[in-house]
Amino acid sequence: MSGEAIVSGEATEPPTFHCGFAALVGRPNVGKSTLLNALVGEKLSIVTPRPQTTRHRIVGVRTDAEAQIAFVDTPGLHSGARRALNRAMNRTAAAALAEADLCVLVLEALRWTAEDAQVLERIERSGRPAVAAINKTDRVRPRALLLPYLAEVGRRFAFREIVPVSALKGHNLEPLVRAIGQNLPLAPPLFPEAQRSERGPSFRIAETIREKLTLELNQELPYGIAVEIERLVEEDGQLNVSAAIWVEREGQKPIVIGAGGERLKRVGRSARLELNRLLGQRLHLELWVKVRKGWADNARALKQLGLE
Ligand code: GDP
Ligand code: MG
């Protein structure tokens, strides 16, 4: 954001600065969280190859001379959610869509599934303008397949713009940022220029631990893991953290801990290394695996974990 833009807005010229919320919506696993991180230039949202990794609404703010965009990463909208956790995730995604000034439909290049169609229907019903981000273009071979795909997407909805990108490689992000910014309302910035996130260290620590655990466990444990920070104190510039890893059944405990505690140690080590970098601070992590029967089906447990 440039100070001049605002000053000239206050003078006789009409305002030219755009600001608003852009919700990243799409089915699970299309790359919404990777895209948020790439657009904001900081890892705010965790990413794994597993669908339904994102559980919370995560806002990442990007400010430049023309616009301030508050990107909202959401859990993927998915159909047939039975568990309380999954219903809560769908509600979070729907609420983000409802409060957005603009939707960014994230699609996987060359793919169009029934779930994509359902998400597009929700955008249509919301009445919000939308931009399409065609992600994972780095995987498109031969490249000539991309153009007809873009044309096909353009026939499905009157998108303000359709922009092919690779969130992973950081390809073509500037045109996407411009398309989004220009389609936000004319308004002064909502956030201080330097602010990128609205989540504090405790949330980011819990999420990073959950990311490393999910990567480590791979297919062994479906959904039943939550991380709760039980203690966070700063001593001599170091963050001392005690975190509970909640599993749903007694039998899952040894899976998370691993033989001789090796698995939990690896998770702790990689979370600590990444958090040292992310937070710019030294960290001491203690991880405790605990059982809370069926927490993912329990509304009260979800509320306590900040998942409603
Ligand atoms: P989300 O569920 O929509 O938030 O998707 P994620 O951001 O968690 O990404 C899901 C998977 O897709 C992860 O393994 C990412 O590394 C991968 N991914 C995301 N963006 C790209 C991309 O541009 N290219 C490729 N090849 N993979 C990507
Ligand atoms: Mg995600």
Short mmCIF file of C-alpha atoms in Angstrom, two decimals, residues 24 30-47 58-64 69 71 73 106 133 135-136 138 165-177 180 196 204 278:
data_model
loop_
_atom_site.label_atom_id
_atom_site.label_comp_id
_atom_site.label_asym_id
_atom_site.label_seq_id
_atom_site.Cartn_x
_atom_site.Cartn_y
_atom_site.Cartn_z
CA LEU A 24 -10.42 -19.35 -1.63
CA VAL A 30 -6.89 -28.59 -5.13
CA GLY A 31 -4.19 -26.45 -3.47
CA LYS A 32 -6.08 -23.67 -1.65
CA SER A 33 -3.73 -23.57 1.32
CA THR A 34 -0.61 -23.76 -0.84
CA LEU A 35 -2.01 -20.86 -2.85
CA LEU A 36 -2.77 -18.77 0.24
CA ASN A 37 0.79 -19.24 1.48
CA ALA A 38 2.24 -18.37 -1.93
CA LEU A 39 0.07 -15.27 -2.31
CA VAL A 40 0.89 -13.94 1.13
CA GLY A 41 4.53 -15.01 1.01
CA GLU A 42 4.46 -16.76 4.35
CA LYS A 43 3.40 -20.19 5.53
CA LEU A 44 0.16 -19.44 7.35
CA SER A 45 -1.85 -22.51 6.40
CA ILE A 46 -0.64 -26.08 6.72
CA VAL A 47 -0.38 -28.32 3.66
CA ILE A 58 -7.35 -18.78 7.99
CA VAL A 59 -6.90 -15.22 6.85
CA GLY A 60 -3.76 -14.03 5.07
CA VAL A 61 -3.38 -10.38 4.15
CA ARG A 62 -1.44 -8.99 1.20
CA THR A 63 -1.06 -5.26 0.72
CA ASP A 64 0.41 -3.49 -2.30
CA ILE A 69 -6.55 -8.43 -0.20
CA PHE A 71 -7.44 -14.03 1.45
CA ASP A 73 -8.42 -20.09 3.24
CA VAL A 106 -9.54 -22.99 -7.12
CA ALA A 133 -7.56 -19.92 -10.33
CA ASN A 135 -3.85 -24.50 -10.19
CA LYS A 136 -1.19 -27.21 -10.64
CA ASP A 138 3.17 -27.39 -13.57
CA VAL A 165 -1.17 -20.70 -11.84
CA SER A 166 1.13 -23.06 -10.05
CA ALA A 167 0.90 -22.36 -6.32
CA LEU A 168 3.68 -24.86 -5.68
CA LYS A 169 6.14 -23.28 -8.12
CA GLY A 170 4.89 -19.72 -7.63
CA HIS A 171 4.09 -19.39 -11.35
CA ASN A 172 1.86 -16.60 -12.68
CA LEU A 173 0.71 -15.37 -9.27
CA GLU A 174 0.94 -11.65 -10.11
CA PRO A 175 -1.85 -11.74 -12.73
CA LEU A 176 -4.03 -13.58 -10.20
CA VAL A 177 -3.36 -10.99 -7.51
CA ILE A 180 -8.55 -10.37 -7.49
CA ARG A 196 -0.24 -10.66 7.31
CA ARG A 204 0.51 -21.74 14.45
CA LEU A 278 8.46 -19.31 11.16
#
